[in-house]
Coordinates of C-alpha atoms and ligand atoms in Angstrom, one line a residue:
X1 CA -107.7 129.6 143.0
X2 CA -105.2 128.6 140.3
X3 CA -102.9 127.2 143.0
X4 CA -105.7 125.0 144.3
X5 CA -106.7 124.0 140.8
X6 CA -103.1 123.0 140.0
X7 CA -102.9 121.1 143.3
X8 CA -106.2 119.2 142.8
X9 CA -106.6 118.6 139.2
X10 CA -104.3 115.9 137.7
X11 CA -101.6 117.5 135.5
X12 CA -102.7 115.3 132.5
X13 CA -106.2 116.6 132.8
X14 CA -105.0 120.2 133.2
X15 CA -103.0 119.8 130.0
X16 CA -106.2 118.9 128.0
X17 CA -108.5 121.0 126.1
X18 CA -112.2 120.0 126.5
X19 CA -113.6 117.9 123.7
X20 CA -114.4 120.5 121.1
X21 CA -117.6 120.2 119.0
X22 CA -117.7 123.0 116.4
X23 CA -120.8 125.2 116.1
X24 CA -122.7 123.9 113.1
X25 CA -126.0 125.9 113.0
X26 CA -127.0 126.8 109.5
X27 CA -124.2 124.7 108.0
X28 CA -124.4 121.5 105.9
X29 CA -123.1 119.1 108.5
X30 CA -120.6 116.7 107.1
X31 CA -118.2 116.5 110.0
X32 CA -119.6 113.9 112.4
X33 CA -120.7 110.8 110.4
X34 CA -124.4 111.3 111.0
X35 CA -127.1 109.9 108.9
X36 CA -128.5 112.8 106.9
X37 CA -132.1 111.4 106.8
X38 CA -134.7 111.9 109.4
X39 CA -137.6 109.6 110.1
X40 CA -140.4 109.6 107.5
X41 CA -143.3 111.7 108.7
X42 CA -145.8 108.9 109.3
X43 CA -143.2 107.1 111.4
X44 CA -142.3 110.2 113.2
X45 CA -145.9 110.8 114.1
X46 CA -146.2 107.2 115.5
X47 CA -143.0 107.8 117.5
X48 CA -144.4 111.0 119.1
X49 CA -147.6 109.1 119.9
X50 CA -145.5 106.4 121.7
X51 CA -143.6 109.0 123.7
X52 CA -146.8 110.0 125.4
X53 CA -146.6 106.8 127.4
X54 CA -143.2 107.7 128.8
X55 CA -143.3 108.0 132.6
X56 CA -140.9 110.8 133.2
X57 CA -141.4 110.7 137.0
X58 CA -140.1 107.1 137.2
X59 CA -136.5 105.9 136.9
X60 CA -135.9 103.9 133.7
X61 CA -135.8 100.1 133.7
X62 CA -132.3 99.6 135.0
X63 CA -131.5 96.8 132.5
X64 CA -133.6 98.1 129.6
X65 CA -135.1 94.6 129.1
X66 CA -137.4 95.5 126.3
X67 CA -134.8 97.4 124.4
X68 CA -132.3 94.5 124.9
X69 CA -134.9 92.1 123.5
X70 CA -135.5 94.4 120.5
X71 CA -131.8 94.9 119.9
X72 CA -131.2 91.1 119.9
X73 CA -133.9 90.6 117.4
X74 CA -133.1 93.5 115.1
X75 CA -129.3 93.0 115.1
X76 CA -129.1 89.2 115.2
X77 CA -127.2 88.9 118.4
X78 CA -126.0 85.3 119.0
X79 CA -128.2 83.7 121.7
X80 CA -125.3 82.6 123.9
X81 CA -123.9 86.1 124.0
X82 CA -124.7 88.8 126.5
X83 CA -125.5 92.5 125.8
X84 CA -124.4 95.5 127.8
X85 CA -125.9 98.9 126.9
X86 CA -124.1 102.2 127.2
X87 CA -124.9 105.9 126.9
X88 CA -123.3 105.8 123.5
X89 CA -120.4 103.4 122.8
X90 CA -118.3 106.2 124.4
X91 CA -119.7 105.1 127.8
X92 CA -118.9 101.5 127.1
X93 CA -115.3 102.4 126.4
X94 CA -115.3 104.2 129.7
X95 CA -116.8 101.2 131.6
X96 CA -114.2 98.9 130.1
X97 CA -111.5 101.3 131.2
X98 CA -112.9 101.6 134.7
X99 CA -113.3 97.8 135.1
X100 CA -109.6 97.1 134.3
X101 CA -107.9 100.3 135.6
X102 CA -105.0 99.6 138.0
X103 CA -101.4 100.8 138.2
X104 CA -99.4 99.5 135.2
X105 CA -102.4 98.6 133.1
X106 CA -102.3 99.5 129.4
X107 CA -104.8 100.1 126.6
X108 CA -103.5 99.5 123.1
X109 CA -104.8 100.6 119.7
X110 CA -103.6 101.4 116.3
X111 CA -103.2 105.0 115.1
X112 CA -104.8 107.0 113.7
X113 CA -108.0 105.6 115.1
X114 CA -110.9 106.7 117.3
X115 CA -109.4 109.2 119.7
X116 CA -111.6 108.3 122.7
X117 CA -109.7 105.0 123.3
X118 CA -106.7 107.2 124.2
X119 CA -108.7 110.0 125.9
X120 CA -110.7 107.7 128.1
X121 CA -107.6 105.7 129.0
X122 CA -106.1 109.0 130.2
X123 CA -109.3 109.9 132.2
X124 CA -109.2 106.5 133.9
X125 CA -105.4 106.6 134.6
X126 CA -104.5 103.9 132.2
X127 CA -101.4 104.0 130.0
X128 CA -102.1 104.2 126.3
X129 CA -100.0 102.7 123.5
X130 CA -100.8 103.6 119.9
X131 CA -99.1 101.6 117.2
X132 CA -98.9 103.5 113.8
X133 CA -100.7 101.9 110.9
X134 CA -98.9 101.5 107.6
X135 CA -98.6 105.0 106.0
X136 CA -99.5 104.0 102.5
X137 CA -102.9 102.3 103.0
X138 CA -103.6 102.5 106.8
X139 CA -103.4 98.7 107.1
X140 CA -102.2 97.2 110.4
X141 CA -98.5 96.8 111.0
X142 CA -99.0 93.4 112.5
X143 CA -95.4 92.8 113.6
X144 CA -95.3 96.2 115.3
X145 CA -98.6 95.4 117.1
X146 CA -97.4 92.0 118.2
X147 CA -94.1 93.5 119.5
X148 CA -96.1 96.1 121.4
X149 CA -98.4 93.5 122.8
X150 CA -95.4 91.5 124.0
X151 CA -93.8 94.5 125.5
X152 CA -96.8 96.2 127.2
X153 CA -99.2 93.3 127.9
X154 CA -102.3 95.4 127.3
X155 CA -105.5 94.8 129.3
X156 CA -107.6 96.1 126.4
X157 CA -107.0 96.3 122.7
X158 CA -109.3 98.3 120.4
X159 CA -109.6 97.7 116.7
X160 CA -112.2 99.8 114.9
X161 CA -113.6 97.8 112.0
X162 CA -114.0 99.8 109.7
X163 CA -111.5 102.3 111.2
X164 CA -112.3 105.9 111.9
X165 CA -110.9 108.3 110.5
X166 CA -109.4 106.2 107.7
X167 CA -112.5 104.3 106.6
X168 CA -110.8 101.1 105.7
X169 CA -111.4 97.6 107.0
X170 CA -108.3 95.9 108.5
X171 CA -107.3 92.6 107.2
X172 CA -109.3 90.0 109.2
X173 CA -106.3 87.6 109.4
X174 CA -104.2 90.4 110.9
X175 CA -106.9 91.0 113.5
X176 CA -107.1 87.3 114.4
X177 CA -103.3 87.2 115.0
X178 CA -103.7 90.1 117.4
X179 CA -106.7 88.4 119.1
X180 CA -104.7 85.2 119.5
X181 CA -101.6 87.0 120.8
X182 CA -103.5 89.3 123.2
X183 CA -103.1 88.7 127.0
X184 CA -106.3 90.7 127.6
X185 CA -109.6 91.7 125.9
X186 CA -109.8 92.7 122.2
X187 CA -112.7 94.9 121.4
X188 CA -113.7 95.0 117.8
X189 CA -115.5 98.4 117.4
X190 CA -118.1 98.0 114.7
X191 CA -119.5 101.6 115.0
X192 CA -119.8 101.7 111.2
X193 CA -121.4 98.3 110.7
X194 CA -124.4 99.6 108.8
X195 CA -122.1 100.5 106.0
X196 CA -120.2 97.3 105.5
X197 CA -120.9 93.5 105.2
X198 CA -117.8 92.6 107.2
X199 CA -118.2 91.8 110.9
X200 CA -116.7 89.8 113.8
X201 CA -120.1 89.3 115.4
X202 CA -120.4 85.7 114.0
X203 CA -116.9 84.9 115.4
X204 CA -117.8 85.7 119.0
X205 CA -117.2 82.6 121.1
X206 CA -114.3 81.5 118.9
X207 CA -111.8 83.3 121.2
X208 CA -112.6 83.8 124.9
X209 CA -111.1 87.4 124.8
X210 CA -113.1 88.8 121.9
X211 CA -115.9 91.4 122.4
X212 CA -117.8 93.3 119.7
X213 CA -119.0 96.9 120.3
X214 CA -121.6 98.7 118.2
X215 CA -123.8 101.8 118.3
X216 CA -127.1 102.9 116.9
X217 CA -125.5 106.4 116.2
X218 CA -124.5 105.9 112.6
X219 CA -127.6 104.1 111.4
X220 CA -129.6 107.3 112.2
X221 CA -130.1 107.5 115.9
X222 CA -127.1 109.6 117.1
X223 CA -129.3 111.7 119.3
X224 CA -130.4 108.8 121.4
X225 CA -126.9 108.0 122.7
X226 CA -127.0 104.2 122.7
X227 CA -124.1 101.8 122.3
X228 CA -124.0 98.1 122.9
X229 CA -121.3 95.6 123.8
X230 CA -121.7 92.0 122.9
X231 CA -119.7 89.1 124.3
X232 CA -119.6 86.2 126.7
X233 CA -121.8 86.7 129.8
X234 CA -118.8 86.0 132.1
X235 CA -117.1 89.2 130.8
X236 CA -120.1 91.4 130.6
X237 CA -121.4 90.6 134.0
X238 CA -118.1 92.0 135.4
X239 CA -118.1 95.1 133.3
X240 CA -121.7 95.7 134.2
X241 CA -120.7 96.3 137.8
X242 CA -119.1 99.7 136.9
X243 CA -122.2 100.8 135.0
X244 CA -124.0 103.7 136.6
X245 CA -127.6 102.7 137.5
X246 CA -130.2 103.8 134.9
X247 CA -127.6 104.8 132.3
X248 CA -130.1 104.4 129.5
X249 CA -132.8 107.0 130.0
X250 CA -136.6 106.5 129.6
X251 CA -136.8 108.4 126.3
X252 CA -133.9 106.5 124.7
X253 CA -135.3 103.2 125.8
X254 CA -138.6 103.9 124.4
X255 CA -137.4 105.6 121.2
X256 CA -134.7 103.0 120.4
X257 CA -137.2 100.1 120.9
X258 CA -139.6 101.8 118.6
X259 CA -137.0 102.6 116.0
X260 CA -135.6 99.1 116.0
X261 CA -139.1 97.7 115.4
X262 CA -138.8 99.7 112.1
X263 CA -135.2 98.8 111.3
X264 CA -136.0 98.3 107.6
X265 CA -136.6 102.0 107.3
X266 CA -133.1 102.6 108.6
X267 CA -131.7 99.8 106.5
X268 CA -133.1 101.6 103.4
X269 CA -131.4 104.8 104.5
X270 CA -128.0 103.3 105.2
X271 CA -128.2 101.4 101.9
X272 CA -128.8 104.7 100.1
X273 CA -125.8 106.2 101.9
X274 CA -123.7 103.3 100.7
X275 CA -124.7 104.0 97.2
X276 CA -124.0 107.7 97.7
X277 CA -120.6 106.8 99.1
X278 CA -119.7 105.1 95.8
X279 CA -120.9 108.1 93.8
X280 CA -119.0 110.5 96.0
X281 CA -115.9 108.3 95.9
X282 CA -115.9 108.4 92.1
X283 CA -116.5 112.1 91.9
X284 CA -113.8 112.9 94.4
X285 CA -111.4 110.5 92.6
X286 CA -111.8 112.6 89.4
X287 CA -110.5 115.6 91.2
X288 CA -106.8 115.2 90.5
X289 CA -105.6 117.3 93.4
X290 CA -107.0 114.9 96.0
X291 CA -105.8 111.5 97.1
X292 CA -109.0 109.6 98.0
X293 CA -108.9 106.6 100.3
X294 CA -111.4 103.7 99.9
X295 CA -114.1 103.5 102.6
X296 CA -116.4 100.9 104.0
X297 CA -117.9 103.5 106.4
X298 CA -120.2 106.6 105.9
X299 CA -117.3 109.0 105.4
X300 CA -114.3 109.3 103.0
X301 CA -110.8 110.4 103.9
X302 CA -109.0 112.6 101.4
X303 CA -105.5 114.0 101.3
X304 CA -105.0 117.5 99.8
X305 CA -101.8 118.8 98.2
X306 CA -99.3 119.9 100.9
X307 CA -100.5 122.7 103.2
X308 CA -104.0 122.9 101.5
X309 CA -106.2 121.2 104.1
X310 CA -106.7 124.2 106.3
X311 CA -107.5 126.5 103.4
X312 CA -110.0 124.0 101.8
X313 CA -111.6 123.4 105.2
X314 CA -112.0 127.2 105.7
X315 CA -113.3 127.7 102.2
X316 CA -115.9 125.0 102.5
X317 CA -117.0 126.5 105.8
X318 CA -117.4 129.9 104.2
X319 CA -119.6 128.2 101.6
X320 CA -121.7 126.7 104.4
X321 CA -120.3 123.2 104.6
X322 CA -118.7 121.8 107.7
X323 CA -116.3 118.9 107.4
X324 CA -113.5 117.6 109.6
X325 CA -110.0 118.9 109.3
X326 CA -107.6 116.2 110.5
X327 CA -104.4 118.0 109.6
X328 CA -102.4 118.1 112.8
X329 CA -104.4 115.4 114.5
X330 CA -101.8 112.7 113.8
X331 CA -98.6 112.6 111.7
X332 CA -100.1 110.1 109.3
X333 CA -103.1 112.5 108.7
X334 CA -101.0 115.3 107.4
X335 CA -103.1 117.4 104.9
X336 CA -106.1 115.1 105.5
X337 CA -109.8 116.0 105.5
X338 CA -112.7 113.7 106.5
X339 CA -116.0 114.0 104.6
X340 CA -119.1 112.5 105.9
X341 CA -121.3 111.1 103.1
X342 CA -124.5 113.2 103.1
X343 CA -127.7 113.2 101.1
X344 CA -127.3 113.5 97.3
X345 CA -128.0 117.2 97.6
X346 CA -125.4 117.8 100.3
X347 CA -122.8 115.8 98.4
X348 CA -123.5 117.8 95.3
X349 CA -123.0 121.0 97.3
X350 CA -119.7 119.6 98.6
X351 CA -118.5 118.6 95.2
X352 CA -119.4 122.0 93.7
X353 CA -117.6 123.8 96.5
X354 CA -114.5 121.5 96.1
X355 CA -114.5 122.1 92.3
X356 CA -114.0 125.8 92.5
Ligands
LIG401 N1 -116.3 104.1 117.8 C1 -116.0 104.7 116.7 C2 -115.0 104.1 115.8 C3 -116.5 106.0 116.4 O1 -116.0 106.6 115.3 C4 -117.4 106.6 117.2 C5 -118.0 107.9 117.0 N2 -117.5 108.8 116.1 C6 -117.8 105.9 118.4 C7 -117.2 104.7 118.6 C8 -118.7 106.5 119.4 O2 -120.0 106.4 119.0 P1 -121.2 106.7 120.0 O3 -120.7 107.1 121.3 O4 -122.0 107.7 119.3 O5 -122.0 105.4 120.2

């Protein structure tokens, strides 16, 4: 069987490990940038009531018209821009890759950043080029990016704004230079938009090759798997052709439409997380052993003293707290841990465990 597997499965897929999601049951979950708050009970009851109308025997609305309408209204999508929905923004990254995939095509991003840009490139048979960020502050090395653009002529460039896992916003002027130099599409990935005031949404239309990608995951709806891409209809109509029919299921359409009608509830939660982020940042900064990086997202990157990340990760886990160990994930992330901002109680538990 192994011979056949080796023959059939592409070597680059054979070499991979499946995307590993650690077991988290019973742990305080501060590893995946989730919103720690659930729906208030009255709203949850109303939502369950709405679910009764779901017709599970029918295929979903293929274009999710009602949800699109609600998203436009709740998120202030510019009227002249189109929307494309994905089963999480992960699926949108996949659709973009499938739409441009051809021999010699390249995806470019900066590093460290969201790993799926590279992974999905690999799945779709597209070259990937990662240009290292500046080591001191994770800002963009613009000259290196411009050189890589010139050399590799990327079909797609991803810039996460704020960036995961570093938490910072890139300099907008640096990003504009990249957009203007790019021979292909530039996707500004605003997955963490609920936690920052900065956005490229208002700049759509200024450059023909700019798209903005967002998700409802971080605002508090990670379980629904819904991402959205915003940009000129000419682009999105083409990318829509590789979308699987009915990619947004009935329950997601219904639940997300309902949730977005109550966006103020989620705004209050993300606002509270922003406040907690500043408390957590100050408290972490007072721990002299840690180097703490500023964040505009719902997580904070810290660097431990040399060779301590693994130990601290394991000790926190033993105390019931799951965070993300990034040591080994990228040379610039040596001794780094990523801490999702949780509820005040969860953050207090984290700080108490770090303090010992
Ligand atoms: N973009 C960035 C920068 C992310 O960090 C993530 C999730 N961690 C995603 C996209 C994917 O989000 P989702 O698939 O949940 O919409």
